[in-house]
Short mmCIF file of C-alpha atoms in Angstrom, two decimals:
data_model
loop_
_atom_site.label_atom_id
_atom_site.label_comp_id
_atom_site.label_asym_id
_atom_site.label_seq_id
_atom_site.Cartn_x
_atom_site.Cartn_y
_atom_site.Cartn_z
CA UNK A 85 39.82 8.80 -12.34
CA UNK A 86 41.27 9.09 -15.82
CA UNK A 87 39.73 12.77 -16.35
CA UNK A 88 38.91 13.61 -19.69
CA UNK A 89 40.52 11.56 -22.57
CA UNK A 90 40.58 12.41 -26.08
CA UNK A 91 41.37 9.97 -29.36
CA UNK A 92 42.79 10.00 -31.74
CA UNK A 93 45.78 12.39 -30.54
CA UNK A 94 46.82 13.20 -34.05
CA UNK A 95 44.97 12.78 -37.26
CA UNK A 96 45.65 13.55 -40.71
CA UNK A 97 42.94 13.77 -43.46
CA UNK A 98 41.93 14.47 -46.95
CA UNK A 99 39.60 16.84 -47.76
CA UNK A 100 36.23 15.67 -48.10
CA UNK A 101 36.71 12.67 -45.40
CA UNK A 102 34.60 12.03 -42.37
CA UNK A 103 35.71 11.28 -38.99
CA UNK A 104 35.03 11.29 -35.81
CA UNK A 105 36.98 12.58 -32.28
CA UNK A 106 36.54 10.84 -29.27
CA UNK A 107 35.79 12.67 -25.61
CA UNK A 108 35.58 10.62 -22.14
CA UNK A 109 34.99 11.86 -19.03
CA UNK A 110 34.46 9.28 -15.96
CA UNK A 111 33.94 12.34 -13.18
CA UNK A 112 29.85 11.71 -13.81
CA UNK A 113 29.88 15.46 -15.68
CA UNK A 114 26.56 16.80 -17.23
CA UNK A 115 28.33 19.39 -18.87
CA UNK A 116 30.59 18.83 -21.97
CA UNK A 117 31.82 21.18 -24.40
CA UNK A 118 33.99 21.23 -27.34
CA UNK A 119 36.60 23.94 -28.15
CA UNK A 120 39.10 24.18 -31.17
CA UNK A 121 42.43 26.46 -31.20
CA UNK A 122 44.03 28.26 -33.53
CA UNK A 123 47.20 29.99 -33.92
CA UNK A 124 47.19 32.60 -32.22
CA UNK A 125 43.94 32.76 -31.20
CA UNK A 126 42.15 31.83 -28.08
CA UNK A 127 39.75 28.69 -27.99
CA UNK A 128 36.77 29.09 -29.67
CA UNK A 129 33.47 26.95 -28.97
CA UNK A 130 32.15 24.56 -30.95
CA UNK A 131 29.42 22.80 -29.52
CA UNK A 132 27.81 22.03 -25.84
CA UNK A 133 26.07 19.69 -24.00
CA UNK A 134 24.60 20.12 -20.55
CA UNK A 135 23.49 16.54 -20.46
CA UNK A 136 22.74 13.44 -22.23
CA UNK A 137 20.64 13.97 -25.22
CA UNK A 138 21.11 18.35 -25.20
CA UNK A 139 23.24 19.54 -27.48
CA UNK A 140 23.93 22.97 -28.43
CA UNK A 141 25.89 25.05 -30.86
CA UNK A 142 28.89 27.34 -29.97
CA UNK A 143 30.43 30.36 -31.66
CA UNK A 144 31.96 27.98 -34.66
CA UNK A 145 29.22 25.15 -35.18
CA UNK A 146 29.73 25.28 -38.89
CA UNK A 147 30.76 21.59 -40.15
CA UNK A 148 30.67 19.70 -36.93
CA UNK A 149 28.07 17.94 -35.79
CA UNK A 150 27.72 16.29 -32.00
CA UNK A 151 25.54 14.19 -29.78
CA UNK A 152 25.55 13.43 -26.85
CA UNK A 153 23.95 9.35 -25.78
CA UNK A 154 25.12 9.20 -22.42
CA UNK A 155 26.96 11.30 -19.62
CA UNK A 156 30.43 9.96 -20.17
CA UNK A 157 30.53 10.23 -23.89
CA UNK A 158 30.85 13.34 -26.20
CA UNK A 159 31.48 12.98 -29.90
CA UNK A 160 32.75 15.15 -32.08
CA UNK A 161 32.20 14.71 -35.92
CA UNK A 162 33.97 16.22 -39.11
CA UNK A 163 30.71 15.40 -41.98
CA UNK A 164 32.84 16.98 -44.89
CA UNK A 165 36.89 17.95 -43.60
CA UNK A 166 38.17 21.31 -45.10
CA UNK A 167 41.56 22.57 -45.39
CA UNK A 168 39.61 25.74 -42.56
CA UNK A 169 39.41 22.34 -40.10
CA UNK A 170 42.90 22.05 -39.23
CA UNK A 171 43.17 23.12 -36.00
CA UNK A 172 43.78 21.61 -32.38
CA UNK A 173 40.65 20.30 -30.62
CA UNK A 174 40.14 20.20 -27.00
CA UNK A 175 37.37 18.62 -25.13
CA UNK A 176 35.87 19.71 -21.79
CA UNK A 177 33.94 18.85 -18.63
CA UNK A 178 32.92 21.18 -16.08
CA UNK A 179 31.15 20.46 -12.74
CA UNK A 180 29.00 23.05 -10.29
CA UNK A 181 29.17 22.43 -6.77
CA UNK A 182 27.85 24.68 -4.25
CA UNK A 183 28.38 28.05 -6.29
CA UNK A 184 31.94 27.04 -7.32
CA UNK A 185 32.85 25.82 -10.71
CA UNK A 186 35.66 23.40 -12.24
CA UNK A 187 36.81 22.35 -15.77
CA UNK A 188 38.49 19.79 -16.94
CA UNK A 189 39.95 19.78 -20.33
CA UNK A 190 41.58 17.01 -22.41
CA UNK A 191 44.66 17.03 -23.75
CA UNK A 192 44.25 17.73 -27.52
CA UNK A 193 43.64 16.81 -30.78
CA UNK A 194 45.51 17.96 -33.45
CA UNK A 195 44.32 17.97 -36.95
CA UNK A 196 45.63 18.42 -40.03
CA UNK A 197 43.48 18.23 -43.04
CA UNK A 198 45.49 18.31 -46.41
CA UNK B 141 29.27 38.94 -27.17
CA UNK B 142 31.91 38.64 -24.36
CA UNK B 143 35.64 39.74 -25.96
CA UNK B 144 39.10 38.89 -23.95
CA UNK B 145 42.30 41.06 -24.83
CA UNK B 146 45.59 39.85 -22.98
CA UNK B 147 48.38 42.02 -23.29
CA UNK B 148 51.12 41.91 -24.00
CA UNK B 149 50.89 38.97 -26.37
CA UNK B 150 54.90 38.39 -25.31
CA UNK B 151 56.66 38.86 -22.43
CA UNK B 152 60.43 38.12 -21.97
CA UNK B 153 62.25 38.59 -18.62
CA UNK B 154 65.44 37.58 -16.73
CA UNK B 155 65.39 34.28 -14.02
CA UNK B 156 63.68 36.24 -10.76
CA UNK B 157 62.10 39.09 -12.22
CA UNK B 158 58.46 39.33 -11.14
CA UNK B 159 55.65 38.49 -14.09
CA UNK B 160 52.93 40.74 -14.58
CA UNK B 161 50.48 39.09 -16.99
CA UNK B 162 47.00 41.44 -17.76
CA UNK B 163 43.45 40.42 -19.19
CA UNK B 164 40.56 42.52 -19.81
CA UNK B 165 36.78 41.65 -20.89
CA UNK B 166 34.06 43.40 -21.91
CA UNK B 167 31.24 41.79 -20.40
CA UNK B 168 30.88 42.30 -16.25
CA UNK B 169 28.36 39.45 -16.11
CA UNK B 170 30.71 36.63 -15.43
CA UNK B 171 30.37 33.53 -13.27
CA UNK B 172 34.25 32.76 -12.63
CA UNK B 173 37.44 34.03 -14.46
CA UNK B 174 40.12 31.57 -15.43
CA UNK B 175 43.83 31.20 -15.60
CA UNK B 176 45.54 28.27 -17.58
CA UNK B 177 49.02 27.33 -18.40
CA UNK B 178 49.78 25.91 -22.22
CA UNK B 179 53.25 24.39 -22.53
CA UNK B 180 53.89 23.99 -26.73
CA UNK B 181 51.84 21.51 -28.13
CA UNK B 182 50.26 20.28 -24.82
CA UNK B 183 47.17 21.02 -23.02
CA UNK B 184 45.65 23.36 -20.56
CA UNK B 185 46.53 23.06 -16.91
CA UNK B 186 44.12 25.37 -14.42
CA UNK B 187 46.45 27.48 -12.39
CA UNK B 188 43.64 29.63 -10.33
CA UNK B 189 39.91 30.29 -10.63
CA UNK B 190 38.12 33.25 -8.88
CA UNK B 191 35.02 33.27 -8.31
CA UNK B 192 33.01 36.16 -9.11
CA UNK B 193 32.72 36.85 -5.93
CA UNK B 194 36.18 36.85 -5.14
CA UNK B 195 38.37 39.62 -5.05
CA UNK B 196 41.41 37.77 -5.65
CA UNK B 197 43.30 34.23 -5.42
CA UNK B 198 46.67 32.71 -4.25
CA UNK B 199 48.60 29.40 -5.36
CA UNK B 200 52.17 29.36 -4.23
CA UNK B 201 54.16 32.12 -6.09
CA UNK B 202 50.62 32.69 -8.17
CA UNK B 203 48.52 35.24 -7.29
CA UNK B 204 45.41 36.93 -9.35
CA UNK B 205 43.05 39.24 -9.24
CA UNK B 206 39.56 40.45 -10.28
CA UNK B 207 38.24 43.60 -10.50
CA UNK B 208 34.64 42.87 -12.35
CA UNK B 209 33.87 46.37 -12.56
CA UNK B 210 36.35 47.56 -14.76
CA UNK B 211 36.40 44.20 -16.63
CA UNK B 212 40.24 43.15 -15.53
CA UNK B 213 42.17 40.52 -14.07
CA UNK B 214 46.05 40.58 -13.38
CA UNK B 215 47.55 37.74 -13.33
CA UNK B 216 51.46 38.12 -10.70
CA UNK B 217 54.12 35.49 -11.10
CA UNK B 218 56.70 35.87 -8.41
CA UNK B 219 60.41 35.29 -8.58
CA UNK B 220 60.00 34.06 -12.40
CA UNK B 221 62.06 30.97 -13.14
CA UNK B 222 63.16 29.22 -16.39
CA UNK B 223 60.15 26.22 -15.80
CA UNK B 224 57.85 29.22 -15.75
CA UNK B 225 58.25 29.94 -19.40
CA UNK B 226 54.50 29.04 -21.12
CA UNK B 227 51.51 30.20 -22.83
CA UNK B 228 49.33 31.47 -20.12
CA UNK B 229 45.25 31.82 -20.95
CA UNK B 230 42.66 34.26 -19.23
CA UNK B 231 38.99 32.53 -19.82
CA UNK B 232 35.95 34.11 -18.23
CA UNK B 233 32.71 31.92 -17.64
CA UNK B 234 29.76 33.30 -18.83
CA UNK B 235 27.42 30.03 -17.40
CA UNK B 236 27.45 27.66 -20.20
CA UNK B 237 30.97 28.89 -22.10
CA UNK B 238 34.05 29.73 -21.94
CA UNK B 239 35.79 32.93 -23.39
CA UNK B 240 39.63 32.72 -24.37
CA UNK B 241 41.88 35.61 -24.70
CA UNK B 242 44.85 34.91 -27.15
CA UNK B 243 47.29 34.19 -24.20
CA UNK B 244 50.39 35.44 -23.43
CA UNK B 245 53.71 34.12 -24.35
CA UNK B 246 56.08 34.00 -21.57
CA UNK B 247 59.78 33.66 -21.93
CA UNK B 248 62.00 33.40 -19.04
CA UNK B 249 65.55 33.73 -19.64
CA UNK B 250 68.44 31.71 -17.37
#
């Protein structure tokens, strides 16, 4: 299994551009989620799936937008990048089995939006 | 909303000292509590997971424990060593998210 993968692994952008990060998982995970990180700060939520086609927002939905077509896939997109964007984005997967509960993460994005 | 404080925010010690890494949260209602390792610029590697059942949990020199009641979880590194020095994250579950603390920076000197 390759876990969870993430693309690009470092972007930089102008403000105003679009894009879009990539999340993979190929563990058959309902749940996905998306978290960013600032300096010193813990991760912060963005958006969550708990299965293709459910998508919900996090604690910092604000300019990211998500869906969520089929289990493997997760999609993060930047409609509008602001200078507030820059930040390091992880992607996760979690699995429960039998009361006990694992996640995965990916291992970054970084963003820098000029 | 479910905060997470980890103090101290550094930490610097001599090779073989014993780490004593804390993390508090405010909400008792938790489904697991967390404990990653961040090296610089990398990503998050799951050192233990308790169970809120669970009283505590062991991995090598690694040891942690929860006490939901008072909203707390230690987190002991034995014998520190120079490969030990990292960012280390407490993240409780609360079913469908995660809560971060800030993490604490751990520097252990040769």
């Amino acid at each position: 299994n390759a876990g969870v993968t993430q693309t690009p692994k470092f972007q930089v952008l102008k403000t105003g551009q679009s894009m879009t990060l990539q999340c993979a998982q190929d563990m058959n995970h309902e749940y996905m989620s998306w978290y960013r990180q600032d300096p010193g700060m813990g991760l912060r939520l963005i958006h969550y799936s708990v299965g293709a086609g459910i998508t919900d927002q996090g604690e910092v939905p604000n300019g990211y937008n998500v869906s969520r077509s089929t289990t493997e896939d997760f999609p993060l997109r930047l409609l509008s990048a602001a200078p507030s964007q820059t930040s390091v984005y992880f992607c996760a997967s979690k699995i429960r089995t039998g009361g006990r509960e694992t996640q995965y993460f990916g291992p970054g994005t970084r963003l820098l939006v000029l | 909303k479910q905060e997470v404080t980890q103090i101290p925010a550094a930490l610097s010690v001599p090779e073989g000292e014993n780490l004593v890494l804390n993390c508090s949260f405010t909400d008792s209602a938790i489904y697991n509590l967390q404990w990653f390792r961040q090296d610089p610029g990398k990503g998050l590697t799951s050192l233990l997971l308790i169970q809120s059942s669970q009283r505590e949990q062991t991995s090598g020199r690694l040891n942690a424990s929860l006490d939901k009641s008072s909203g707390r979880s230690t987190l002991y590194i034995a014998a520190s060593q120079p490969g030990d020095s990292a960012t280390y994250l407490c993240a409780v579950s609360n079913d469908y998210k995660l809560s971060f603390g800030a993490g604490t920076t751990v520097t252990v000197r040769a």
